[in-house]
Backbone as a chain_set.jsonl record, in Angstrom:
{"seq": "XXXXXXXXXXXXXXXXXXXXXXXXXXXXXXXXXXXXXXXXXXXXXXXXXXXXXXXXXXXXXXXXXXXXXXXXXXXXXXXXXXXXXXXXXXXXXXXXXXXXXXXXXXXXXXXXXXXXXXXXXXXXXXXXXXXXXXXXXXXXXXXXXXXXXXXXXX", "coords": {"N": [[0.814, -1.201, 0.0], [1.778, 0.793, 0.645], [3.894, 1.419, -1.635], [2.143, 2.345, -3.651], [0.8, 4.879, -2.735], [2.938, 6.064, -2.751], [3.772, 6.604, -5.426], [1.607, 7.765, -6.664], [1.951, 10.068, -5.098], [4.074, 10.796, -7.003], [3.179, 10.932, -8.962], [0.923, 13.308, -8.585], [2.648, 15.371, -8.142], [4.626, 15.586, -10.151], [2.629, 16.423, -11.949], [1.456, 18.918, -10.826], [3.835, 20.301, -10.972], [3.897, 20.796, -13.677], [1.649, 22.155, -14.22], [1.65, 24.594, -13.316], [3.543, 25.722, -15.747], [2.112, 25.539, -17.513], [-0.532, 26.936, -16.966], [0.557, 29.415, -16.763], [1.83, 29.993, -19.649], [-0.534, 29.272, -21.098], [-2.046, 31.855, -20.073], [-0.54, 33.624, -20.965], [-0.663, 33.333, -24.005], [-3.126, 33.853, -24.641], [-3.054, 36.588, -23.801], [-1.219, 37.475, -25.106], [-3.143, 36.895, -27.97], [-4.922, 38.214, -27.727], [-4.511, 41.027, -27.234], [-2.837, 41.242, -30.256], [-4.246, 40.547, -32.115], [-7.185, 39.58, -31.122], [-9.519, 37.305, -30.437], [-11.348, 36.406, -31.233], [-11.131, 36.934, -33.862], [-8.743, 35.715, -33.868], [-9.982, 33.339, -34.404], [-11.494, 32.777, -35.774], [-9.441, 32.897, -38.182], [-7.669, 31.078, -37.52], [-9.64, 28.403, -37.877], [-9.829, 29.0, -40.878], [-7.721, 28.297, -42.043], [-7.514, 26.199, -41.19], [-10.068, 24.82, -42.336], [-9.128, 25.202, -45.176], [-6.686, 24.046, -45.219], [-7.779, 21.207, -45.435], [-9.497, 21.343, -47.065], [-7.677, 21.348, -49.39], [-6.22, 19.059, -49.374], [-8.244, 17.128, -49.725], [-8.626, 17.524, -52.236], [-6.513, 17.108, -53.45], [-6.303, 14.156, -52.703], [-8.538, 13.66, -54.415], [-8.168, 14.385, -56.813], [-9.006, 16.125, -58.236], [-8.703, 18.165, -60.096], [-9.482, 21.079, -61.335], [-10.778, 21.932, -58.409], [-8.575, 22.189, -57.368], [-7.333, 23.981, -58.504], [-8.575, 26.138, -58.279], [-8.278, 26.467, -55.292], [-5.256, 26.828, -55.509], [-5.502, 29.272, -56.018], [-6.317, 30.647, -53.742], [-4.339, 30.268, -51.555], [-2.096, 32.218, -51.815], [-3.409, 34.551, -50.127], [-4.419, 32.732, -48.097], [-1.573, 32.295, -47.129], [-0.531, 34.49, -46.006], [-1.793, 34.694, -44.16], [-1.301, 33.024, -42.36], [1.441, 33.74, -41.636], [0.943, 35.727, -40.058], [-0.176, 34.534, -37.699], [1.909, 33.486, -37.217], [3.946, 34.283, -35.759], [2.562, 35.156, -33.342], [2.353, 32.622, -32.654], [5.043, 31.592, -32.696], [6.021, 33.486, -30.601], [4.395, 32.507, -28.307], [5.597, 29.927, -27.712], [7.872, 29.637, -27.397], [7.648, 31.131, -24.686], [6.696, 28.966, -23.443], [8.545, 27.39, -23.619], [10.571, 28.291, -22.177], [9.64, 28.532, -19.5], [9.121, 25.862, -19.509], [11.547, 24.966, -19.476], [12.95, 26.192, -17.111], [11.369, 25.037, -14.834], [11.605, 22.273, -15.109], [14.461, 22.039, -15.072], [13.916, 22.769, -12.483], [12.399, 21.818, -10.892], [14.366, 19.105, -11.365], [16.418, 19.176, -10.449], [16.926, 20.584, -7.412], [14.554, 19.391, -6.478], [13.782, 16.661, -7.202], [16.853, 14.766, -6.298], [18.104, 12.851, -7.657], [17.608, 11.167, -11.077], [14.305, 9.535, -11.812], [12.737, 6.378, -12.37], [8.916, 6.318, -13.533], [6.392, 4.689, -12.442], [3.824, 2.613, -14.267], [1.746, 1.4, -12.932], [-1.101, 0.876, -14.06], [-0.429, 0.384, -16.982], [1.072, -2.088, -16.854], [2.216, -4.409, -14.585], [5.091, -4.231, -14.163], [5.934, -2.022, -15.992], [7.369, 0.97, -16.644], [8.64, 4.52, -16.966], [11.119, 7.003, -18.238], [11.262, 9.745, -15.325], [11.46, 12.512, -17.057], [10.544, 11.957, -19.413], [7.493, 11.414, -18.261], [6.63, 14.513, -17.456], [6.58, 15.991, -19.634], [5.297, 14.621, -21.064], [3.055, 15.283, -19.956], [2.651, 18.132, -19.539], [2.75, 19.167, -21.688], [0.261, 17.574, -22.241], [-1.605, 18.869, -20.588], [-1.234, 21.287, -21.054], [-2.376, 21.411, -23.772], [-5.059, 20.886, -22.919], [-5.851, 23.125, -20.959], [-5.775, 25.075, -23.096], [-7.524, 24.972, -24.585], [-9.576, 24.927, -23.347], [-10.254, 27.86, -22.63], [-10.443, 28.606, -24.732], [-8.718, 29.161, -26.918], [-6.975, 27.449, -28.223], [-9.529, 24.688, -30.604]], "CA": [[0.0, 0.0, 0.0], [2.931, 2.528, 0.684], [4.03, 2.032, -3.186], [0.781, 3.135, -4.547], [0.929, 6.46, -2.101], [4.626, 6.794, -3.298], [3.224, 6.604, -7.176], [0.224, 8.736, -6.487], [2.635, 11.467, -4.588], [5.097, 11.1, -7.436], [2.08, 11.461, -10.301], [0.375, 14.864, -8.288], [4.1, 16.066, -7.785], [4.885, 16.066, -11.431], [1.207, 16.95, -12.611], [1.632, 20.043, -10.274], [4.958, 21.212, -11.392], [3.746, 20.526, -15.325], [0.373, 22.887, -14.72], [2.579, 26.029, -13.351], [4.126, 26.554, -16.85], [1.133, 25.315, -18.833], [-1.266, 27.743, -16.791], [1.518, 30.569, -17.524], [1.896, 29.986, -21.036], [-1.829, 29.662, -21.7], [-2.707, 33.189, -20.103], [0.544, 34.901, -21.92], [-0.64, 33.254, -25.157], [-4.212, 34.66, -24.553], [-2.595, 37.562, -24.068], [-0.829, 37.824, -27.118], [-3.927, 36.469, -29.139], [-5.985, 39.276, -27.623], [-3.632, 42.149, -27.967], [-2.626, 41.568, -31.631], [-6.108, 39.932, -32.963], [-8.592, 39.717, -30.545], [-9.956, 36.101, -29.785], [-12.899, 36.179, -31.733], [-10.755, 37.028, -35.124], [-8.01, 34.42, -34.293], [-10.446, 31.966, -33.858], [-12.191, 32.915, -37.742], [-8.374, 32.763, -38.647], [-7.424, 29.195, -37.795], [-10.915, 27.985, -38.534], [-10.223, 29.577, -42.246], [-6.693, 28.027, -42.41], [-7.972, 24.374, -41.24], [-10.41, 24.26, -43.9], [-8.62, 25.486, -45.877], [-5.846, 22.489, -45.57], [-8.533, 19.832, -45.186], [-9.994, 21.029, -48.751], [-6.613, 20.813, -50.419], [-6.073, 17.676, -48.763], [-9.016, 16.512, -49.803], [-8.854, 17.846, -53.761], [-5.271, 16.535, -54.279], [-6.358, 13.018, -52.965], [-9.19, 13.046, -55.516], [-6.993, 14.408, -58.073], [-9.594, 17.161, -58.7], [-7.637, 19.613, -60.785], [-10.414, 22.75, -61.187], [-10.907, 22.64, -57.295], [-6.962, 22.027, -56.914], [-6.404, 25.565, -59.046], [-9.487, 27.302, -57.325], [-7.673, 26.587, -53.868], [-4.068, 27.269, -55.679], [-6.152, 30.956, -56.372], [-6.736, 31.435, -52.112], [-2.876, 30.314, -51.267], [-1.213, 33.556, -50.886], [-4.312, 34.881, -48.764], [-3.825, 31.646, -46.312], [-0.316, 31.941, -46.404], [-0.715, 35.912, -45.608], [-2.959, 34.842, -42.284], [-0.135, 31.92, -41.595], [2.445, 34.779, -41.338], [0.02, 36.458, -39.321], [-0.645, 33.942, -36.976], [3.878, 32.381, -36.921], [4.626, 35.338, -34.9], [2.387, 34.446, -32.285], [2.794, 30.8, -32.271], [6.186, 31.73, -31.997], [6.543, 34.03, -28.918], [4.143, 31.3, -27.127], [6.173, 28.693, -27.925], [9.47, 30.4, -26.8], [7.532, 31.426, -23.594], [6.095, 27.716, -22.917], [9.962, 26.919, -23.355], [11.245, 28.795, -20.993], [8.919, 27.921, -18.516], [9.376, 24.269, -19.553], [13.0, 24.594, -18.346], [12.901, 26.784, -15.618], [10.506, 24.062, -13.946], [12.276, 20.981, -15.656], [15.725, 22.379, -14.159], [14.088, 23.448, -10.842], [12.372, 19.93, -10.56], [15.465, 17.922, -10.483], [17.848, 20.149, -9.265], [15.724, 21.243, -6.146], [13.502, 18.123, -5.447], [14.079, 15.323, -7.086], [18.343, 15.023, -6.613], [18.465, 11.918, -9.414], [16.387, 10.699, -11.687], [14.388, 7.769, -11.285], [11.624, 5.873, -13.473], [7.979, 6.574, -12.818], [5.957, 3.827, -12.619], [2.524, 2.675, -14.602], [0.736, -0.018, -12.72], [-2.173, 0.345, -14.959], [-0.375, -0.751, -17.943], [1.636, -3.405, -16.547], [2.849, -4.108, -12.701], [6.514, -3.429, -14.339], [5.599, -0.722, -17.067], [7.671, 2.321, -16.454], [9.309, 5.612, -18.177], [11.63, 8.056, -17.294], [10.265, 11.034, -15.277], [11.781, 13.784, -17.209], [9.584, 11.663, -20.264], [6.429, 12.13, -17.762], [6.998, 15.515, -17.259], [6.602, 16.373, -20.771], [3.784, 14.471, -21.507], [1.744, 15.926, -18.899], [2.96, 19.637, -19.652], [1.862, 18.757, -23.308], [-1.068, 17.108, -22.541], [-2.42, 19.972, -19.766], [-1.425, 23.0, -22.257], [-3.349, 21.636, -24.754], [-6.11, 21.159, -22.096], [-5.941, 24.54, -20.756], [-5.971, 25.998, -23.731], [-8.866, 24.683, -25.472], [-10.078, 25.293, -22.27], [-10.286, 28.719, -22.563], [-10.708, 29.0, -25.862], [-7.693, 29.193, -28.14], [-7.971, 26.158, -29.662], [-10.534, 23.875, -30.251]], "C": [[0.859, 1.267, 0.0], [3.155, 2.491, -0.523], [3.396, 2.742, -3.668], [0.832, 4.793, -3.684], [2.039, 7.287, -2.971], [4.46, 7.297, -4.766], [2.529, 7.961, -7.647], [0.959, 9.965, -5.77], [3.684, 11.711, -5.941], [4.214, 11.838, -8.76], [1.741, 13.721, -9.952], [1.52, 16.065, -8.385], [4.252, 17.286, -9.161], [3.752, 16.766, -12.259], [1.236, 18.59, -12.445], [2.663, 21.113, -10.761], [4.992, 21.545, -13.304], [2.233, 21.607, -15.414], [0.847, 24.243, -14.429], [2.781, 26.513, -14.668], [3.167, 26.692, -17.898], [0.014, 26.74, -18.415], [-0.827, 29.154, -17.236], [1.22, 30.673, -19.02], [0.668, 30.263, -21.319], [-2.436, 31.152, -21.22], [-1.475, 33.78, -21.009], [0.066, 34.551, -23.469], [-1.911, 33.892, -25.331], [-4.163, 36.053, -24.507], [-2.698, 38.351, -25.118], [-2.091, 37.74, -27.879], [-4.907, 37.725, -29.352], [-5.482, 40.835, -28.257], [-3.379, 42.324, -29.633], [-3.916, 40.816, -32.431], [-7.366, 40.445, -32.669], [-8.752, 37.736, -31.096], [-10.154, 35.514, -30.676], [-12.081, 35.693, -33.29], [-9.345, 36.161, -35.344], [-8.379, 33.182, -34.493], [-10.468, 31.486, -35.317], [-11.053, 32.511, -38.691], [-8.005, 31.357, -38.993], [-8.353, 28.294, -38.16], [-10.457, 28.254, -40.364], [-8.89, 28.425, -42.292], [-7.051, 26.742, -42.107], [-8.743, 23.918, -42.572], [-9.599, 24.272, -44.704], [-7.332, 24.191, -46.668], [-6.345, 21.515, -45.831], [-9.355, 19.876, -46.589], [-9.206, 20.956, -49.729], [-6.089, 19.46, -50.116], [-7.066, 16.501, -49.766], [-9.513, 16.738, -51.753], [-7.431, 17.347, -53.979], [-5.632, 14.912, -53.689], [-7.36, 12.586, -54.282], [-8.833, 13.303, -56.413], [-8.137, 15.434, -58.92], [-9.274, 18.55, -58.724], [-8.007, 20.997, -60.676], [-10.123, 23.162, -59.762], [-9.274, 23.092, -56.952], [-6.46, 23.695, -57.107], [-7.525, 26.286, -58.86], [-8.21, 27.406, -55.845], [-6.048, 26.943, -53.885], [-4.044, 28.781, -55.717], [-5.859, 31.263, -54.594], [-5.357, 31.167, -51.615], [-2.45, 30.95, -50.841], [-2.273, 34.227, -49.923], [-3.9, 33.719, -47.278], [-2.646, 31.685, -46.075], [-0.157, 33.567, -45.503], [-1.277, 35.689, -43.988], [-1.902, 33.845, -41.369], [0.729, 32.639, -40.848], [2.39, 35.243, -40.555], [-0.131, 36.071, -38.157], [1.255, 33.066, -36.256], [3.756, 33.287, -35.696], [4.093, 35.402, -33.175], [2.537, 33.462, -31.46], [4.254, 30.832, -31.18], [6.73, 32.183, -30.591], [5.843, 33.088, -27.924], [4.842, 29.922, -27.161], [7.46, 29.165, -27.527], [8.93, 30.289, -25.519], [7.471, 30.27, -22.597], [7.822, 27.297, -22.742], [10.528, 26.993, -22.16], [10.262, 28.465, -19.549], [8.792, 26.483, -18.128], [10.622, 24.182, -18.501], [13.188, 24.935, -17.297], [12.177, 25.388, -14.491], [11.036, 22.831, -13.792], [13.461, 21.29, -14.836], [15.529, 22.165, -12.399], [13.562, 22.163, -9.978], [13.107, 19.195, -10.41], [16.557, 17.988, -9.867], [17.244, 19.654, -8.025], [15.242, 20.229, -5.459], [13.746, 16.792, -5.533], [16.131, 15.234, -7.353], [18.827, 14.322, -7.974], [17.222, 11.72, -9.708], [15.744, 9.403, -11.129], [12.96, 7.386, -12.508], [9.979, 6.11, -12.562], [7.318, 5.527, -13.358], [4.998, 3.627, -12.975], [1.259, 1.361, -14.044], [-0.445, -0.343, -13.696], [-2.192, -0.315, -16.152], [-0.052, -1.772, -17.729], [2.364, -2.875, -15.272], [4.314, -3.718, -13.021], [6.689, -2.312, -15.172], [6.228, 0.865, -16.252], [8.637, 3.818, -17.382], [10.107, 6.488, -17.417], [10.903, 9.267, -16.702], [10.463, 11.913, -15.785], [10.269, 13.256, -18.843], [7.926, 12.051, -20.126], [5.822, 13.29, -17.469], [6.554, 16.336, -18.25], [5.837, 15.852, -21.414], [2.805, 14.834, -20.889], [1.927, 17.7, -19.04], [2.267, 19.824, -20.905], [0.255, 18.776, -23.258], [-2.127, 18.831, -21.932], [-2.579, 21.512, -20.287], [-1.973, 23.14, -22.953], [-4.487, 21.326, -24.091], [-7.02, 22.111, -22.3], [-6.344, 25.089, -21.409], [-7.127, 25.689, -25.02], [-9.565, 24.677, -24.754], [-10.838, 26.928, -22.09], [-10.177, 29.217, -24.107], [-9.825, 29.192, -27.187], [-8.071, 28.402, -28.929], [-8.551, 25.124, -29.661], [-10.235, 22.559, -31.233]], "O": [[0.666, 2.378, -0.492], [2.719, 3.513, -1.053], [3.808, 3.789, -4.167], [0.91, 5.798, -4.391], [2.103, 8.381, -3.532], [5.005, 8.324, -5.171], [2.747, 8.801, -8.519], [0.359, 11.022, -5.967], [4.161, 12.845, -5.991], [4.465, 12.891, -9.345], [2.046, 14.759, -10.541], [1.356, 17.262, -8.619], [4.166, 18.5, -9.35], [4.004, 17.588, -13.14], [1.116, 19.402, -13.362], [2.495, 22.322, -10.915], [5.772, 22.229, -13.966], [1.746, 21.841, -16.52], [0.509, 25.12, -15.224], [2.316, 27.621, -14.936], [3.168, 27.488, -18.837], [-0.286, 27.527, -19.313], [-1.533, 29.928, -17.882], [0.373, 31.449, -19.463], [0.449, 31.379, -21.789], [-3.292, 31.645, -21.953], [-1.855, 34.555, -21.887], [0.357, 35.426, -24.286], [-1.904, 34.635, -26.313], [-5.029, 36.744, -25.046], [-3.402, 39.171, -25.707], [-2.186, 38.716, -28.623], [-5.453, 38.165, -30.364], [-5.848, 41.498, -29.228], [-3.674, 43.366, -30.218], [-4.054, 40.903, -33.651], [-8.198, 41.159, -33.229], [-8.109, 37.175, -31.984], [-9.617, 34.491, -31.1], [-12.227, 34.594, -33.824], [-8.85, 35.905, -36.442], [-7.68, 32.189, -34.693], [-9.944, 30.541, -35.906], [-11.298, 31.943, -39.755], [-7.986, 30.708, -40.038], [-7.955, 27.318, -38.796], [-10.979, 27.413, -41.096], [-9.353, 27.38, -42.751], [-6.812, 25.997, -43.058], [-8.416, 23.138, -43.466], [-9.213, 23.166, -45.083], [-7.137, 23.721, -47.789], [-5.686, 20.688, -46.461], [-9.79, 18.879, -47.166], [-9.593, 20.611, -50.845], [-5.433, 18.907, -50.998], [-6.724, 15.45, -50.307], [-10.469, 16.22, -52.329], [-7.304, 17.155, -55.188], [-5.053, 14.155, -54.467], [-7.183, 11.601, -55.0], [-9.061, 12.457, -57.278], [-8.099, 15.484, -60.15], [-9.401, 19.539, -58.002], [-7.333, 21.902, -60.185], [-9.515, 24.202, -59.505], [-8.914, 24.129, -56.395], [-5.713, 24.4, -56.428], [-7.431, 27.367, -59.441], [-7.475, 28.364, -55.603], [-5.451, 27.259, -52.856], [-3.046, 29.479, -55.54], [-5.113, 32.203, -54.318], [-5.032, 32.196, -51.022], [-2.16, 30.875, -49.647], [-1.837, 34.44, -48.791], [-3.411, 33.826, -46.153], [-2.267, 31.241, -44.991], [0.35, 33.594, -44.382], [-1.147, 36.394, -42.987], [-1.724, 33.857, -40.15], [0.908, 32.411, -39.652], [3.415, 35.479, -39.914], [-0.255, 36.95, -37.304], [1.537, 32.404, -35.257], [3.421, 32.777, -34.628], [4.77, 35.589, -32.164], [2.737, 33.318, -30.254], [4.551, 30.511, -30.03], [7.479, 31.633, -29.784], [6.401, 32.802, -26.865], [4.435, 28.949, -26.527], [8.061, 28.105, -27.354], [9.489, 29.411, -24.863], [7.891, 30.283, -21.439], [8.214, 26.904, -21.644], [10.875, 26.135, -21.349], [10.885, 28.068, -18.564], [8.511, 25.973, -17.043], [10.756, 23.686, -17.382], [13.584, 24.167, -16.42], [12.723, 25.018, -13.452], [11.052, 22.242, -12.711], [13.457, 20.714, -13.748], [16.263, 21.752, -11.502], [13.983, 21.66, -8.937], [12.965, 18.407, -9.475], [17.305, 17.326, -9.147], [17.112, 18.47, -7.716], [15.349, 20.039, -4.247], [13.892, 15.954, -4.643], [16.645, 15.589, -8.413], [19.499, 14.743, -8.916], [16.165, 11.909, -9.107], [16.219, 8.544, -10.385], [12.434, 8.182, -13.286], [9.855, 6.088, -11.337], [7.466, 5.266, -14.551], [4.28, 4.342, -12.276], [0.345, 0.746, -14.594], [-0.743, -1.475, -14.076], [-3.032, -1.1, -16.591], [-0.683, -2.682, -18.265], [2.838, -1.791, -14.932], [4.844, -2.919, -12.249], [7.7, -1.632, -14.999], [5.601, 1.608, -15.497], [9.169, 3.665, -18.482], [9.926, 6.745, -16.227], [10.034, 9.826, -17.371], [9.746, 12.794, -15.309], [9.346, 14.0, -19.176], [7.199, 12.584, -20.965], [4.616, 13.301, -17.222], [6.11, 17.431, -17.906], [5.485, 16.413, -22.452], [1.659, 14.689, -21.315], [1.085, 18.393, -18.469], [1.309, 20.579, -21.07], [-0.61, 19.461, -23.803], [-2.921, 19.549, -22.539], [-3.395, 22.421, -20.133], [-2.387, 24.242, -23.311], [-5.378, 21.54, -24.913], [-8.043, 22.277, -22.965], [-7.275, 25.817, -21.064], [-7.322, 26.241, -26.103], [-10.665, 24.381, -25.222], [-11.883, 27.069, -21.455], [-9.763, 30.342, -24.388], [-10.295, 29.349, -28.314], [-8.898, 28.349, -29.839], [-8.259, 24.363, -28.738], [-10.974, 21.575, -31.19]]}, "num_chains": 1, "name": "protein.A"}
C-alpha cells in the first residue's frame, strides 16, 4: 500500500509542477492572441486556415484539378494569415519553453536530486518511463487542455 501512495505522490508532484508553466503559457498566449487579434478574429483565422488544408487535402487526394487551381487561387491569402498567426505561435512557444526549463531544471535540481523511473501499474505491474519523459507528456497534454479550455484552440 505505501508504493501506490509513493506513485500517487510522485504522479500529483509532477502533474503540479507541469500545470505552473502550462497555466503561464496559456494566459501569456491569450494575451498575445488578444492584444494583436482579438480572440474572436483568431479563432475565424485558424478555422479559415484548417479548412482550408482539409480542402486541399481533400482535392489533391481526388486528383480534382479545377478545385486544386481554385484553392491554388486562395494560397497567398492563407499563407498571408499563416504569417500572421507564426509570430504568435512563436513568442508562445518560446515562452512555454522557458517555462518548460525553468521548472524541468528546478524539478530535479531542487527536489528530485536523481532521476528515477515513474511507474505505470495500470499498464503493466513493471511498465515504467523516465520522469523527465512524464513531465513532458503531462505539460503537453495539460497545455493543450488549458488551452482549449479557454478557448484558443478547439
Amino acid at each position: 500500500m505505501g508504493d501506490i501512495y509513493f506513485i500517487l505522490h510522485e504522479f500529483s508532484l509532477i502533474i503540479l509542477f507541469a500545470l505552473i508553466p502550462a497555466l503561464l503559457s496559456a494566459f501569456i498566449n491569450k494575451l498575445l492572441i488578444s492584444r494583436y487579434f482579438g480572440i474572436e478574429r483568431y479563432r475565424r483565422i485558424m478555422r479559415e486556415i484548417r479548412d482550408f488544408d482539409r480542402q486541399l487535402l481533400q482535392a489533391a487526394r481526388s486528383k480534382d484539378t479545377s478545385r486544386l487551381e481554385k484553392l491554388q487561387a486562395k494560397k497567398p491569402y492563407i499563407d498571408k494569415m499563416r504569417s500572421q498567426t507564426f509570430k504568435i505561435t512563436m513568442i508562445s512557444t518560446m515562452i512555454m519553453l522557458l517555462f518548460y526549463y525553468v521548472f524541468f531544471v528546478y524539478l530535479f535540481v531542487m527536489i528530485f536530486k536523481e532521476p528515477f523511473d515513474v511507474l505505470f501499474p495500470i499498464i503493466s505491474s513493471n511498465f515504467s518511463i523516465p520522469l523527465y519523459y512524464w513531465y513532458i507528456i503531462c505539460l503537453m497534454l495539460l497545455s493543450l487542455l488549458i488551452n482549449r479550455k479557454i478557448g484558443i484552440y478547439y
